[in-house]
Amino acid sequence: MSKTRPISGFPEWLPEEKLVEEELISKIREVYEAYGFTPIETPAVELLSTLLSESTATKEIYQVVRHAKDEPKEEGDLALHFDLTVPLARYVAQHYGALTFPFKRYQLQKVWRGERPQKGRFREFYQFDIDIIARDELPVACDAEVLTVLDKAFEVMAIGRHSLKLNNRKILMGFYEHLGLEEAKRSACIIAVDKFDKVGRDGVLKELLLHQVVGKVAERVLEIASLKLKPKEFEKGVAELKVDSKLFTSGVGEVRELLSLLPPQALERIEVDLGLARGLGYYTGTICEVRLNDFPEFGSAAGGGRYEDLASQFINQKLPGVGVSIGLTRLMDLILKNKLLAVGGKSPAKVLVTVYSEGERPKSNQLAETIRSYGVPTEVFFRAPKLGKQLDYAASKGIPFVVFINSETGVVEAKELATKEQVMVKDLAQWAKELKRS
Amino acid sequence: MSKTRPISGFPEWLPEEKLVEEELISKIREVYEAYGFTPIETPAVELLSTLLSESTATKEIYQVVRHAKDEPKEEGDLALHFDLTVPLARYVAQHYGALTFPFKRYQLQKVWRGERPQKGRFREFYQFDIDIIARDELPVACDAEVLTVLDKAFEVMAIGRHSLKLNNRKILMGFYEHLGLEEAKRSACIIAVDKFDKVGRDGVLKELLLHQVVGKVAERVLEIASLKLKPKEFEKGVAELKVDSKLFTSGVGEVRELLSLLPPQALERIEVDLGLARGLGYYTGTICEVRLNDFPEFGSAAGGGRYEDLASQFINQKLPGVGVSIGLTRLMDLILKNKLLAVGGKSPAKVLVTVYSEGERPKSNQLAETIRSYGVPTEVFFRAPKLGKQLDYAASKGIPFVVFINSETGVVEAKELATKEQVMVKDLAQWAKELKRS
């Protein structure tokens, strides 16, 4: 007998926790679909060559190899995807002719990072992404839609107040250009500024120094990075920077248009944070992140942005896109550790029908079937011991109602475990419908 | 630019096909939950040692290794699970103290088989399992519940008529015992008989010969294997076999009890098939399979059975269980190839709101938001070209309704693309509610 032990970085939830995750998934999915995003799913596996062509961190890839290595290889090496963007790019290129553009998809799948085991780091986790991919040109209206949907998803999750941080890569790049930094240095600035939360002001200065960004220029890089503007302050804030750069002006214009297209509730939660950089190389315009107001140290709960060309490595067609990703597993971990949502019962069932004796089981089955037909999940106890044991089971699983058939009168009675209230059920349909609503 | 190509055995669906799969998943899930089965999810990965301890086909395992092999290994080897039963066993043992028994779980996850690429064979596919796990003893009522749920799942999928094949390992083993076969030969008979559909009568006889099961004994092994009984014929059919074996009698008793607990609609679809063997080693009682009446060559669409002890390799507690697995990906493949379900639009949206000009976009956004608030998924067109282009988009994505705001009167009008009927929408709430119901 070998003892079981968890594998570090590969989380799994107890039934009552998984029910919370399912509820979140279903809420997010409903928002995504309400805006016409359609689900797709790609294999867990891509060709290793596909993943390596995009990855900036090849260390993080898990390869997949047959345990039986006795046969000649007939195809390329396989590996588990480390995000959902590379698979999306491959999918869009491969099925290009069968898709209608703009292609709006959502995708909920596990991704894998082949990291060393480290406390608090997930090596398998869910991402819940949306992207809009257009041909040739993608209006800012799409950036606004993605932000609106992301905001709404966090609203319906109801895990506490959140903020939306917004920036535009063109503003940063234009500003750095205005400072006279050549292109390689501009990218280095993005990467340095992105680490502000982790390494602080001095850390960023140190990193800038490595790239010969020093003195007054470094000071100004930090100055813009500390500028946080509410939508109303945006125009004045960027004007005061007095930047002479077409790129900068174009970025400012995009943010202006985006803000004009957001609904009021999203606008209230927006902060234009000129320190938001997001490390990933492929963003070219809008970048955004969701922060949870009560958990500043948690960092980004979701994020994304706009990219000029999704799939240039696969297809000779310009495909600009904009998308965001919710880090569902990390979020679930936070929710469970901080009890941000109530963890309820261990069963989807709302009713347990008891069994008086094995001879009466068919009657209990039939009653349960009737209750189910009204849309109420219902269990029948698996044996016929004394009633107390059956009530204990319902209590232990968090099934709120127990239903009996009175063995003498045949009348159906229902007991609510929380209140200990017991009632005769005269109209089963009515009773079930009320239960379903509650 | 590298061209994309599909990886053999790793299927993926187009958006309109994925929507069909999502619909199936949601229907099956609803049935599973209606009976109080609760979702769990395990990592894609288990320790290789866990999988090898159970697997009869070690060839089929995919190992997972870090692409960067530059660091010392700090843990056991990892591998992708090849079914959901071994992960369930590990889960139940690991979380034993936190679960309430009988533990009724459902699990929808991909599984992976590290096979060589072969036409028509999946190497990644969905299984959709339910199991009931009890402590020490598991009544036949649980077998009946699992069969009832499985039957219902196929009923709601509405992919054509199906049958339930039922047998009991004790009947087979008792019969072989009665024939005087020692234990090793009895198992060999199970494996040989299981191949009847593939290799035919002569093939089975040849395999039996390999195990020195010959002559009249082999004839009788084949005799019972060809016996197919409707529930009403069951008692007479098994009595005529005139078998003197406690094990056989016990198996007959279990089938009798099970049949007495099935609802009429499942009973009608049941056939007790004494030729049903199911290859897997761990079944000890009830075994069952779903067949699709119009696709006999498709074989088993779902199957399962009872096992005496789920997790003896992990925990010193007897955990008998009964469960079934629906091979969802194989089924989807059949459904798509044979058009068993209608493949509809490429978007969950029911309505496209057009945009007259970019200046009018906020109005269109607001109208769409109102329609969504009535539960109707709605898209807003991403640019503001001539109306014809916007209608083309809706038609191409299969979005059934297009909604306009009359630029002169401000009145909302709706056009149904299929009928070309255009109406003024006076009561938006009423119109949306009807659309939601339809």
Tab-separated table of N, CA, C and O in Angstrom, chain B residues 79-114:
chain	number	residue	atom	x	y	z
B	79	ALA	N	3.031	11.866	-14.855
B	79	ALA	CA	2.453	11.359	-16.106
B	79	ALA	C	0.995	11.791	-16.199
B	79	ALA	O	0.345	12.064	-15.177
B	80	LEU	N	0.481	11.864	-17.418
B	80	LEU	CA	-0.926	12.219	-17.642
B	80	LEU	C	-1.813	11.010	-17.326
B	80	LEU	O	-1.493	9.881	-17.717
B	81	HIS	N	-2.940	11.235	-16.651
B	81	HIS	CA	-3.823	10.104	-16.343
B	81	HIS	C	-4.440	9.533	-17.626
B	81	HIS	O	-4.679	10.256	-18.572
B	82	PHE	N	-4.645	8.208	-17.625
B	82	PHE	CA	-5.184	7.542	-18.819
B	82	PHE	C	-6.653	7.189	-18.648
B	82	PHE	O	-7.304	6.703	-19.563
B	83	ASP	N	-7.175	7.398	-17.446
B	83	ASP	CA	-8.606	7.256	-17.196
B	83	ASP	C	-8.937	8.106	-15.977
B	83	ASP	O	-8.049	8.824	-15.479
B	84	LEU	N	-10.196	8.079	-15.516
B	84	LEU	CA	-10.558	8.884	-14.348
B	84	LEU	C	-10.764	8.025	-13.107
B	84	LEU	O	-11.106	8.534	-12.046
B	85	THR	N	-10.556	6.713	-13.249
B	85	THR	CA	-10.804	5.811	-12.125
B	85	THR	C	-9.614	5.779	-11.177
B	85	THR	O	-9.779	5.852	-9.953
B	86	VAL	N	-8.407	5.697	-11.718
B	86	VAL	CA	-7.222	5.720	-10.861
B	86	VAL	C	-7.127	7.067	-10.123
B	86	VAL	O	-6.922	7.089	-8.903
B	87	PRO	N	-7.330	8.199	-10.819
B	87	PRO	CA	-7.332	9.477	-10.080
B	87	PRO	C	-8.417	9.524	-9.003
B	87	PRO	O	-8.192	10.063	-7.913
B	88	LEU	N	-9.600	8.932	-9.296
B	88	LEU	CA	-10.668	8.903	-8.287
B	88	LEU	C	-10.212	8.123	-7.055
B	88	LEU	O	-10.420	8.562	-5.918
B	89	ALA	N	-9.595	6.979	-7.285
B	89	ALA	CA	-9.111	6.155	-6.168
B	89	ALA	C	-8.111	6.948	-5.322
B	89	ALA	O	-8.212	6.995	-4.093
B	90	ARG	N	-7.167	7.601	-5.986
B	90	ARG	CA	-6.163	8.389	-5.267
B	90	ARG	C	-6.826	9.543	-4.515
B	90	ARG	O	-6.509	9.836	-3.360
B	91	TYR	N	-7.809	10.195	-5.153
B	91	TYR	CA	-8.525	11.332	-4.544
B	91	TYR	C	-9.266	10.877	-3.280
B	91	TYR	O	-9.192	11.524	-2.232
B	92	VAL	N	-10.006	9.769	-3.406
B	92	VAL	CA	-10.805	9.289	-2.275
B	92	VAL	C	-9.895	8.909	-1.108
B	92	VAL	O	-10.184	9.235	0.042
B	93	ALA	N	-8.768	8.256	-1.413
B	93	ALA	CA	-7.840	7.875	-0.340
B	93	ALA	C	-7.222	9.117	0.303
B	93	ALA	O	-7.139	9.229	1.523
B	94	GLN	N	-6.834	10.069	-0.531
B	94	GLN	CA	-6.127	11.256	-0.033
B	94	GLN	C	-7.026	12.162	0.805
B	94	GLN	O	-6.591	12.756	1.770
B	95	HIS	N	-8.302	12.271	0.400
B	95	HIS	CA	-9.219	13.178	1.095
B	95	HIS	C	-10.252	12.414	1.931
B	95	HIS	O	-11.314	12.953	2.241
B	96	TYR	N	-9.908	11.163	2.248
B	96	TYR	CA	-10.872	10.265	2.882
B	96	TYR	C	-11.628	10.904	4.041
B	96	TYR	O	-12.853	10.849	4.109
B	97	GLY	N	-10.910	11.563	4.929
B	97	GLY	CA	-11.521	12.122	6.132
B	97	GLY	C	-12.474	13.275	5.846
B	97	GLY	O	-13.347	13.587	6.653
B	98	ALA	N	-12.326	13.897	4.690
B	98	ALA	CA	-13.140	15.079	4.368
B	98	ALA	C	-14.388	14.724	3.557
B	98	ALA	O	-15.212	15.596	3.285
B	99	LEU	N	-14.512	13.470	3.159
B	99	LEU	CA	-15.648	13.085	2.308
B	99	LEU	C	-16.749	12.420	3.118
B	99	LEU	O	-16.488	11.822	4.156
B	100	THR	N	-17.988	12.550	2.653
B	100	THR	CA	-19.110	11.847	3.256
B	100	THR	C	-19.483	10.682	2.340
B	100	THR	O	-19.596	10.866	1.128
B	101	PHE	N	-19.644	9.499	2.933
B	101	PHE	CA	-19.961	8.305	2.148
B	101	PHE	C	-21.416	7.916	2.328
B	101	PHE	O	-21.964	8.103	3.396
B	102	PRO	N	-22.081	7.324	1.311
B	102	PRO	CA	-21.527	7.064	-0.008
B	102	PRO	C	-21.151	8.368	-0.719
B	102	PRO	O	-21.898	9.335	-0.692
B	103	PHE	N	-19.978	8.321	-1.334
B	103	PHE	CA	-19.455	9.465	-2.067
B	103	PHE	C	-19.915	9.314	-3.515
B	103	PHE	O	-19.618	8.326	-4.175
B	104	LYS	N	-20.705	10.286	-3.974
B	104	LYS	CA	-21.245	10.232	-5.332
B	104	LYS	C	-20.636	11.367	-6.130
B	104	LYS	O	-20.973	12.513	-5.906
B	105	ARG	N	-19.749	11.034	-7.058
B	105	ARG	CA	-19.106	12.126	-7.789
B	105	ARG	C	-19.272	11.952	-9.303
B	105	ARG	O	-19.396	10.864	-9.802
B	106	TYR	N	-19.287	13.120	-10.000
B	106	TYR	CA	-19.119	13.050	-11.444
B	106	TYR	C	-17.843	13.781	-11.805
B	106	TYR	O	-17.344	14.612	-11.037
B	107	GLN	N	-17.304	13.446	-12.957
B	107	GLN	CA	-16.013	13.993	-13.351
B	107	GLN	C	-15.961	14.024	-14.875
B	107	GLN	O	-16.157	13.006	-15.528
B	108	LEU	N	-15.760	15.219	-15.407
B	108	LEU	CA	-15.613	15.395	-16.862
B	108	LEU	C	-14.214	15.907	-17.101
B	108	LEU	O	-13.910	17.055	-16.773
B	109	GLN	N	-13.359	15.065	-17.623
B	109	GLN	CA	-11.996	15.514	-17.907
B	109	GLN	C	-11.437	14.783	-19.096
B	109	GLN	O	-11.881	13.695	-19.450
B	110	LYS	N	-10.436	15.428	-19.709
B	110	LYS	CA	-9.669	14.762	-20.740
B	110	LYS	C	-8.836	13.658	-20.112
B	110	LYS	O	-8.348	13.802	-18.985
B	111	VAL	N	-8.650	12.576	-20.872
B	111	VAL	CA	-7.668	11.553	-20.507
B	111	VAL	C	-6.763	11.358	-21.720
B	111	VAL	O	-7.127	11.714	-22.843
B	112	TRP	N	-5.579	10.821	-21.470
B	112	TRP	CA	-4.585	10.714	-22.547
B	112	TRP	C	-4.050	9.297	-22.660
B	112	TRP	O	-3.805	8.642	-21.641
B	113	ARG	N	-3.911	8.843	-23.876
B	113	ARG	CA	-3.330	7.525	-24.128
B	113	ARG	C	-2.116	7.694	-25.022
B	113	ARG	O	-2.245	8.148	-26.165
B	114	GLY	N	-0.973	7.326	-24.509
B	114	GLY	CA	0.275	7.498	-25.248
B	114	GLY	C	0.478	6.426	-26.298
B	114	GLY	O	1.457	5.691	-26.269
